[in-house]
PDB file of C-alpha atoms in Angstrom:
ATOM      1  CA  MET D 202       8.679  12.873  -6.524  1.00 80.00           C
ATOM      2  CA  LYS D 203       6.914  15.183  -8.924  1.00 86.00           C
ATOM      3  CA  GLY D 204       3.567  16.778  -8.093  1.00 87.00           C
ATOM      4  CA  GLN D 205       1.693  16.993  -4.825  1.00 90.00           C
ATOM      5  CA  PRO D 206       0.129  14.179  -2.755  1.00 90.00           C
ATOM      6  CA  GLY D 207      -3.133  13.134  -4.400  1.00 88.00           C
ATOM      7  CA  GLU D 208      -2.030  14.387  -7.805  1.00 89.00           C
ATOM      8  CA  ILE D 209      -1.614  11.896 -10.642  1.00 89.00           C
ATOM      9  CA  VAL D 210       1.579  12.678 -12.535  1.00 93.00           C
ATOM     10  CA  LYS D 211       2.940  10.863 -15.545  1.00 94.00           C
ATOM     11  CA  PRO D 212       5.686   8.394 -14.594  1.00 95.00           C
ATOM     12  CA  GLN D 213       9.186   8.606 -15.981  1.00 95.00           C
ATOM     13  CA  ALA D 214       9.576   6.205 -18.907  1.00 96.00           C
ATOM     14  CA  SER D 215      12.136   4.091 -17.025  1.00 97.00           C
ATOM     15  CA  ILE D 216       9.774   3.725 -14.042  1.00 97.00           C
ATOM     16  CA  ALA D 217       6.813   2.878 -16.314  1.00 97.00           C
ATOM     17  CA  ASP D 218       8.883   0.251 -18.137  1.00 97.00           C
ATOM     18  CA  LYS D 219      10.246  -1.286 -14.930  1.00 97.00           C
ATOM     19  CA  TYR D 220       6.898  -1.608 -13.147  1.00 98.00           C
ATOM     20  CA  ALA D 221       4.968  -2.651 -16.248  1.00 98.00           C
ATOM     21  CA  GLU D 222       7.341  -5.594 -16.504  1.00 97.00           C
ATOM     22  CA  LEU D 223       7.134  -6.394 -12.774  1.00 97.00           C
ATOM     23  CA  LEU D 224       3.319  -6.284 -12.778  1.00 98.00           C
ATOM     24  CA  ALA D 225       2.935  -7.956 -16.184  1.00 97.00           C
ATOM     25  CA  VAL D 226       0.924  -5.044 -17.617  1.00 98.00           C
ATOM     26  CA  ASP D 227       1.281  -2.684 -20.566  1.00 97.00           C
ATOM     27  CA  LYS D 228       3.497   0.316 -19.755  1.00 96.00           C
ATOM     28  CA  HIS D 229       0.517   2.592 -20.516  1.00 96.00           C
ATOM     29  CA  ASP D 230      -1.238   1.008 -17.501  1.00 97.00           C
ATOM     30  CA  ILE D 231       1.406   2.531 -15.221  1.00 97.00           C
ATOM     31  CA  GLN D 232      -0.116   5.984 -14.853  1.00 96.00           C
ATOM     32  CA  ASN D 233       0.436   7.101 -11.258  1.00 97.00           C
ATOM     33  CA  GLY D 234       4.008   8.372 -11.382  1.00 96.00           C
ATOM     34  CA  ARG D 235       3.992   9.383  -7.708  1.00 96.00           C
ATOM     35  CA  LEU D 236       2.996   5.868  -6.624  1.00 98.00           C
ATOM     36  CA  TYR D 237       5.633   4.046  -8.615  1.00 98.00           C
ATOM     37  CA  ALA D 238       8.367   6.607  -7.842  1.00 97.00           C
ATOM     38  CA  PHE D 239       7.541   6.190  -4.130  1.00 98.00           C
ATOM     39  CA  ILE D 240       7.737   2.391  -4.406  1.00 98.00           C
ATOM     40  CA  ASP D 241      10.988   2.663  -6.338  1.00 98.00           C
ATOM     41  CA  GLN D 242      12.532   4.787  -3.568  1.00 97.00           C
ATOM     42  CA  TRP D 243      11.558   2.275  -0.881  1.00 98.00           C
ATOM     43  CA  MET D 244      12.094  -1.006  -2.776  1.00 98.00           C
ATOM     44  CA  GLY D 245      14.425  -3.287  -0.836  1.00 97.00           C
ATOM     45  CA  THR D 246      14.312  -1.226   2.377  1.00 98.00           C
ATOM     46  CA  PRO D 247      14.753  -3.735   5.209  1.00 98.00           C
ATOM     47  CA  TYR D 248      11.959  -4.606   7.608  1.00 98.00           C
ATOM     48  CA  LYS D 249      12.183  -3.219  11.121  1.00 98.00           C
ATOM     49  CA  PHE D 250       9.305  -3.500  13.583  1.00 97.00           C
ATOM     50  CA  GLY D 251       8.208   0.026  14.468  1.00 97.00           C
ATOM     51  CA  GLY D 252      10.521   1.439  11.785  1.00 97.00           C
ATOM     52  CA  LEU D 253       9.512   4.444   9.741  1.00 97.00           C
ATOM     53  CA  ASP D 254      12.579   5.328   7.679  1.00 97.00           C
ATOM     54  CA  LYS D 255      15.003   3.954   5.100  1.00 97.00           C
ATOM     55  CA  ASP D 256      16.993   2.156   7.832  1.00 98.00           C
ATOM     56  CA  GLY D 257      13.980  -0.087   8.334  1.00 98.00           C
ATOM     57  CA  ILE D 258      10.205   0.040   8.066  1.00 98.00           C
ATOM     58  CA  ASP D 259       7.339  -2.199   9.080  1.00 98.00           C
ATOM     59  CA  CYS D 260       4.251  -3.025   7.035  1.00 98.00           C
ATOM     60  CA  SER D 261       1.874  -0.544   8.645  1.00 98.00           C
ATOM     61  CA  GLY D 262       4.465   2.233   8.557  1.00 98.00           C
ATOM     62  CA  PHE D 263       5.038   1.625   4.856  1.00 98.00           C
ATOM     63  CA  ALA D 264       1.274   1.735   4.167  1.00 98.00           C
ATOM     64  CA  LEU D 265       0.979   4.920   6.260  1.00 97.00           C
ATOM     65  CA  LEU D 266       3.775   6.740   4.412  1.00 98.00           C
ATOM     66  CA  LEU D 267       2.581   5.568   0.985  1.00 98.00           C
ATOM     67  CA  GLU D 268      -0.976   6.767   1.611  1.00 97.00           C
ATOM     68  CA  GLN D 269       0.261  10.135   2.975  1.00 96.00           C
ATOM     69  CA  GLN D 270       2.892  10.884   0.364  1.00 96.00           C
ATOM     70  CA  VAL D 271       1.187   9.440  -2.718  1.00 96.00           C
ATOM     71  CA  TYR D 272      -2.510  10.058  -2.061  1.00 95.00           C
ATOM     72  CA  GLY D 273      -2.481  12.765   0.643  1.00 94.00           C
ATOM     73  CA  ILE D 274      -4.536  10.520   2.958  1.00 94.00           C
ATOM     74  CA  ASN D 275      -3.803  10.093   6.657  1.00 95.00           C
ATOM     75  CA  ILE D 276      -4.450   6.670   8.141  1.00 97.00           C
ATOM     76  CA  PRO D 277      -3.702   5.245  11.593  1.00 97.00           C
ATOM     77  CA  ARG D 278      -0.172   4.001  12.323  1.00 97.00           C
ATOM     78  CA  VAL D 279      -0.943   0.389  13.303  1.00 96.00           C
ATOM     79  CA  THR D 280      -2.493  -2.378  11.227  1.00 97.00           C
ATOM     80  CA  SER D 281      -5.256  -3.197  13.716  1.00 95.00           C
ATOM     81  CA  GLN D 282      -6.481   0.417  13.418  1.00 97.00           C
ATOM     82  CA  GLN D 283      -5.846   0.733   9.662  1.00 97.00           C
ATOM     83  CA  VAL D 284      -8.387  -2.022   9.016  1.00 97.00           C
ATOM     84  CA  THR D 285     -11.067   0.115  10.712  1.00 96.00           C
ATOM     85  CA  VAL D 286     -10.804   2.894   8.085  1.00 97.00           C
ATOM     86  CA  ILE D 287     -11.550   0.821   4.991  1.00 97.00           C
ATOM     87  CA  LYS D 288     -14.723   0.088   3.084  1.00 97.00           C
ATOM     88  CA  ARG D 289     -14.515  -3.621   2.346  1.00 97.00           C
ATOM     89  CA  LYS D 290     -14.310  -4.728  -1.270  1.00 97.00           C
ATOM     90  CA  TYR D 291     -14.264  -7.974  -3.123  1.00 95.00           C
ATOM     91  CA  GLU D 292     -10.843  -8.924  -4.377  1.00 95.00           C
ATOM     92  CA  GLU D 293     -11.815  -8.430  -8.033  1.00 96.00           C
ATOM     93  CA  ASP D 294     -12.891  -4.832  -7.275  1.00 97.00           C
ATOM     94  CA  LEU D 295      -9.574  -3.703  -5.791  1.00 98.00           C
ATOM     95  CA  LYS D 296      -7.926  -0.571  -7.187  1.00 97.00           C
ATOM     96  CA  GLU D 297      -4.464   0.944  -6.827  1.00 97.00           C
ATOM     97  CA  GLY D 298      -3.960   2.260  -3.316  1.00 97.00           C
ATOM     98  CA  ASP D 299      -6.441  -0.066  -1.602  1.00 98.00           C
ATOM     99  CA  LEU D 300      -5.252  -1.783   1.572  1.00 98.00           C
ATOM    100  CA  VAL D 301      -4.928  -5.573   1.741  1.00 98.00           C
ATOM    101  CA  PHE D 302      -4.805  -7.309   5.146  1.00 98.00           C
ATOM    102  CA  PHE D 303      -3.470 -10.686   6.217  1.00 97.00           C
ATOM    103  CA  ASP D 304      -3.704 -12.818   9.363  1.00 97.00           C
ATOM    104  CA  PHE D 305      -0.257 -14.190  10.230  1.00 94.00           C
ATOM    105  CA  ASP D 306       0.616 -16.284  13.290  1.00 88.00           C
ATOM    106  CA  GLY D 307      -3.064 -16.644  14.144  1.00 90.00           C
ATOM    107  CA  LYS D 308      -3.379 -12.891  14.703  1.00 94.00           C
ATOM    108  CA  GLN D 309      -6.212 -11.119  12.895  1.00 95.00           C
ATOM    109  CA  PHE D 310      -5.096  -8.217  10.658  1.00 96.00           C
ATOM    110  CA  SER D 311      -1.430  -8.592  11.616  1.00 96.00           C
ATOM    111  CA  HIS D 312      -0.040  -7.570   8.205  1.00 97.00           C
ATOM    112  CA  VAL D 313      -0.952  -5.004   5.559  1.00 98.00           C
ATOM    113  CA  GLY D 314       0.043  -4.308   1.972  1.00 98.00           C
ATOM    114  CA  VAL D 315      -1.086  -1.839  -0.680  1.00 98.00           C
ATOM    115  CA  TYR D 316      -2.787  -3.135  -3.815  1.00 98.00           C
ATOM    116  CA  LEU D 317      -1.258  -2.118  -7.147  1.00 98.00           C
ATOM    117  CA  GLN D 318      -2.870  -3.772 -10.174  1.00 98.00           C
ATOM    118  CA  ASN D 319      -3.178  -7.078 -12.004  1.00 98.00           C
ATOM    119  CA  GLY D 320      -3.233  -9.006  -8.709  1.00 97.00           C
ATOM    120  CA  TYR D 321      -0.026  -7.487  -7.302  1.00 98.00           C
ATOM    121  CA  LEU D 322       0.611  -5.620  -4.078  1.00 98.00           C
ATOM    122  CA  VAL D 323       3.544  -3.890  -2.425  1.00 98.00           C
ATOM    123  CA  HIS D 324       4.375  -4.524   1.223  1.00 98.00           C
ATOM    124  CA  ALA D 325       7.165  -4.560   3.782  1.00 98.00           C
ATOM    125  CA  SER D 326       7.976  -8.237   4.170  1.00 97.00           C
ATOM    126  CA  SER D 327       9.416  -9.183   7.572  1.00 94.00           C
ATOM    127  CA  THR D 328      12.058 -11.311   5.832  1.00 95.00           C
ATOM    128  CA  LYS D 329      12.749  -9.504   2.539  1.00 96.00           C
ATOM    129  CA  GLY D 330      11.848  -5.862   3.173  1.00 98.00           C
ATOM    130  CA  VAL D 331       9.804  -3.730   0.794  1.00 98.00           C
ATOM    131  CA  MET D 332       8.825  -5.799  -2.223  1.00 98.00           C
ATOM    132  CA  ILE D 333       6.092  -6.480  -4.765  1.00 98.00           C
ATOM    133  CA  ILE D 334       4.321  -9.827  -4.712  1.00 97.00           C
ATOM    134  CA  LYS D 335       1.333 -11.462  -6.345  1.00 97.00           C
ATOM    135  CA  LEU D 336      -1.640 -11.617  -3.971  1.00 97.00           C
ATOM    136  CA  HIS D 337      -2.210 -15.222  -5.053  1.00 96.00           C
ATOM    137  CA  SER D 338       1.344 -16.341  -4.256  1.00 94.00           C
ATOM    138  CA  ALA D 339       1.396 -19.548  -2.232  1.00 86.00           C
ATOM    139  CA  GLY D 340       2.966 -18.028   0.852  1.00 88.00           C
ATOM    140  CA  MET D 341       0.557 -15.114   1.115  1.00 94.00           C
ATOM    141  CA  TYR D 342      -2.898 -15.879  -0.200  1.00 96.00           C
ATOM    142  CA  LYS D 343      -3.692 -18.488   2.425  1.00 95.00           C
ATOM    143  CA  TYR D 344      -3.363 -15.694   5.009  1.00 97.00           C
ATOM    144  CA  PHE D 345      -5.458 -13.144   3.057  1.00 97.00           C
ATOM    145  CA  SER D 346      -8.107 -11.717   5.337  1.00 97.00           C
ATOM    146  CA  ARG D 347      -9.719  -8.490   4.107  1.00 97.00           C
ATOM    147  CA  ALA D 348      -9.222  -5.656   1.650  1.00 98.00           C
ATOM    148  CA  GLY D 349     -10.801  -2.369   0.780  1.00 98.00           C
ATOM    149  CA  SER D 350     -10.525   1.288  -0.033  1.00 97.00           C
ATOM    150  CA  ILE D 351      -9.752   3.900   2.560  1.00 97.00           C
ATOM    151  CA  ILE D 352     -12.769   5.862   3.726  1.00 94.00           C
ATOM    152  CA  GLU D 353     -11.995   9.569   3.594  1.00 75.00           C
ATOM    153  CA  GLN D 354     -11.811  10.708   7.189  1.00 60.00           C
ATOM    154  CA  PRO D 355     -13.698  13.873   8.112  1.00 51.00           C
ATOM    155  CA  VAL D 356     -11.487  16.648   9.405  1.00 49.00           C
ATOM    156  CA  VAL D 357     -12.228  17.074  13.085  1.00 46.00           C
ATOM    157  CA  SER D 358     -11.785  20.542  14.506  1.00 42.00           C
ATOM    158  CA  SER D 359      -9.600  20.665  17.603  1.00 43.00           C
ATOM    159  CA  GLN D 360     -11.117  23.979  18.626  1.00 46.00           C
ATOM    160  CA  VAL D 361     -12.913  23.883  21.979  1.00 46.00           C
ATOM    161  CA  ASP D 362     -15.819  26.227  22.685  1.00 46.00           C
ATOM    162  CA  ASN D 363     -15.729  27.933  26.103  1.00 45.00           C
TER     163      ASN D 363
END
Protein backbone atom coordinates (compact mmCIF):
# COMPACT_ATOMS: atom_id res chain seq x y z
CA MET A 1 0.00 0.00 0.00
CA LYS A 2 1.21 3.47 -0.83
CA GLY A 3 1.73 6.12 1.85
CA GLN A 4 1.82 5.82 5.61
CA PRO A 5 -1.00 4.87 8.02
CA GLY A 6 -3.30 7.87 8.45
CA GLU A 7 -2.29 9.35 5.10
CA ILE A 8 -4.91 9.70 2.38
CA VAL A 9 -3.42 8.60 -0.94
CA LYS A 10 -5.13 8.58 -4.30
CA PRO A 11 -6.39 5.10 -5.23
CA GLN A 12 -5.25 3.29 -8.33
CA ALA A 13 -7.81 3.75 -11.11
CA SER A 14 -8.66 0.03 -11.15
CA ILE A 15 -9.32 0.05 -7.39
CA ALA A 16 -11.42 3.23 -7.63
CA ASP A 17 -13.47 1.74 -10.47
CA LYS A 18 -13.97 -1.60 -8.71
CA TYR A 19 -15.10 -0.16 -5.37
CA ALA A 20 -17.17 2.63 -6.89
CA GLU A 21 -19.18 -0.07 -8.63
CA LEU A 22 -19.43 -2.24 -5.50
CA LEU A 23 -20.57 0.68 -3.34
CA ALA A 24 -22.78 2.25 -6.03
CA VAL A 25 -20.94 5.59 -5.88
CA ASP A 26 -19.07 7.78 -8.35
CA LYS A 27 -15.42 6.72 -8.75
CA HIS A 28 -14.39 10.20 -7.54
CA ASP A 29 -15.98 9.32 -4.17
CA ILE A 30 -13.35 6.60 -3.70
CA GLN A 31 -10.57 8.78 -2.31
CA ASN A 32 -8.80 6.79 0.40
CA GLY A 33 -6.47 4.60 -1.64
CA ARG A 34 -4.97 2.96 1.46
CA LEU A 35 -8.41 1.87 2.68
CA TYR A 36 -9.55 0.32 -0.56
CA ALA A 37 -6.15 -1.27 -1.31
CA PHE A 38 -6.24 -2.83 2.18
CA ILE A 39 -9.76 -4.17 1.60
CA ASP A 40 -8.74 -5.48 -1.81
CA GLN A 41 -5.83 -7.41 -0.27
CA TRP A 42 -8.08 -9.04 2.33
CA MET A 43 -11.26 -9.57 0.26
CA GLY A 44 -12.32 -13.21 0.39
CA THR A 45 -9.95 -14.15 3.22
CA PRO A 46 -11.71 -16.93 5.14
CA TYR A 47 -13.07 -16.45 8.64
CA LYS A 48 -11.17 -18.05 11.49
CA PHE A 49 -12.00 -17.32 15.12
CA GLY A 50 -8.94 -15.73 16.70
CA GLY A 51 -7.27 -15.50 13.27
CA LEU A 52 -5.11 -12.55 12.36
CA ASP A 53 -3.60 -13.43 8.98
CA LYS A 54 -4.48 -14.33 5.40
CA ASP A 55 -5.09 -17.98 6.41
CA GLY A 56 -8.09 -16.77 8.38
CA ILE A 57 -9.25 -13.72 10.30
CA ASP A 58 -12.12 -12.90 12.62
CA CYS A 59 -14.21 -9.74 12.63
CA SER A 60 -12.43 -7.94 15.46
CA GLY A 61 -9.00 -8.87 14.10
CA PHE A 62 -9.95 -7.48 10.69
CA ALA A 63 -11.18 -4.22 12.26
CA LEU A 64 -7.99 -4.01 14.35
CA LEU A 65 -5.66 -4.47 11.37
CA LEU A 66 -7.66 -2.10 9.15
CA GLU A 67 -7.61 0.67 11.76
CA GLN A 68 -3.86 0.19 12.40
CA GLN A 69 -2.70 -0.11 8.81
CA VAL A 70 -5.07 2.36 7.15
CA TYR A 71 -5.61 5.02 9.82
CA GLY A 72 -2.66 4.47 12.20
CA ILE A 73 -5.07 3.96 15.12
CA ASN A 74 -4.67 1.23 17.72
CA ILE A 75 -7.85 -0.32 19.09
CA PRO A 76 -8.40 -3.28 21.41
CA ARG A 77 -8.30 -6.80 19.93
CA VAL A 78 -11.77 -8.03 20.94
CA THR A 79 -15.17 -6.70 19.93
CA SER A 80 -16.46 -6.27 23.49
CA GLN A 81 -13.54 -3.89 24.17
CA GLN A 82 -13.61 -2.20 20.74
CA VAL A 83 -17.11 -0.90 21.47
CA THR A 84 -15.73 0.95 24.52
CA VAL A 85 -13.45 3.18 22.39
CA ILE A 86 -16.10 4.71 20.14
CA LYS A 87 -18.11 7.90 20.32
CA ARG A 88 -21.62 6.83 19.36
CA LYS A 89 -23.13 8.26 16.20
CA TYR A 90 -26.43 8.09 14.44
CA GLU A 91 -26.39 5.85 11.41
CA GLU A 92 -26.80 8.77 8.99
CA ASP A 93 -23.68 10.45 10.45
CA LEU A 94 -21.32 7.52 9.87
CA LYS A 95 -18.07 8.16 7.99
CA GLU A 96 -15.47 5.88 6.42
CA GLY A 97 -13.54 4.04 9.11
CA ASP A 98 -16.26 4.15 11.77
CA LEU A 99 -16.99 0.89 13.60
CA VAL A 100 -20.39 -0.79 13.31
CA PHE A 101 -21.45 -3.37 15.93
CA PHE A 102 -24.00 -6.16 15.84
CA ASP A 103 -25.59 -8.47 18.42
CA PHE A 104 -25.61 -12.04 17.09
CA ASP A 105 -26.81 -15.13 18.98
CA GLY A 106 -28.22 -12.94 21.74
CA LYS A 107 -24.74 -11.67 22.62
CA GLN A 108 -24.29 -7.91 22.85
CA PHE A 109 -21.56 -6.49 20.56
CA SER A 110 -20.56 -9.93 19.25
CA HIS A 111 -19.67 -8.74 15.73
CA VAL A 112 -17.98 -5.69 14.23
CA GLY A 113 -17.55 -4.23 10.77
CA VAL A 114 -16.02 -1.04 9.38
CA TYR A 115 -18.27 1.51 7.69
CA LEU A 116 -17.33 2.54 4.15
CA GLN A 117 -19.86 4.83 2.47
CA ASN A 118 -23.32 4.90 0.92
CA GLY A 119 -24.63 2.44 3.54
CA TYR A 120 -21.95 -0.22 2.98
CA LEU A 121 -19.51 -1.80 5.39
CA VAL A 122 -16.69 -4.32 5.20
CA HIS A 123 -16.45 -7.17 7.69
CA ALA A 124 -15.18 -10.70 8.21
CA SER A 125 -18.29 -12.83 7.83
CA SER A 126 -18.18 -16.13 9.75
CA THR A 127 -19.57 -17.93 6.69
CA LYS A 128 -18.16 -16.00 3.71
CA GLY A 129 -14.96 -14.37 4.97
CA VAL A 130 -14.00 -10.76 4.31
CA MET A 131 -16.71 -9.10 2.25
CA ILE A 132 -18.63 -5.88 1.67
CA ILE A 133 -22.32 -5.76 2.50
CA LYS A 134 -25.07 -3.18 2.74
CA LEU A 135 -25.83 -2.29 6.37
CA HIS A 136 -29.54 -2.54 5.57
CA SER A 137 -29.30 -6.07 4.14
CA ALA A 138 -31.96 -8.36 5.57
CA GLY A 139 -29.56 -10.70 7.31
CA MET A 140 -27.59 -7.98 9.08
CA TYR A 141 -29.64 -4.92 9.90
CA LYS A 142 -31.93 -6.69 12.34
CA TYR A 143 -28.82 -7.36 14.46
CA PHE A 144 -27.43 -3.80 14.20
CA SER A 145 -26.62 -2.54 17.67
CA ARG A 146 -24.32 0.50 17.78
CA ALA A 147 -21.89 2.48 15.66
CA GLY A 148 -19.47 5.32 16.05
CA SER A 149 -16.10 6.86 15.46
CA ILE A 150 -13.01 5.78 17.32
CA ILE A 151 -11.99 8.12 20.11
CA GLU A 152 -8.30 8.92 19.80
CA GLN A 153 -6.63 7.21 22.73
CA PRO A 154 -4.16 9.26 24.76
CA VAL A 155 -0.65 7.86 24.75
CA VAL A 156 0.07 6.55 28.22
CA SER A 157 3.66 6.67 29.36
CA SER A 158 4.96 3.36 30.68
CA GLN A 159 7.71 5.12 32.59
CA VAL A 160 7.55 4.61 36.35
CA ASP A 161 8.89 7.25 38.73
CA ASN A 162 11.03 5.92 41.60
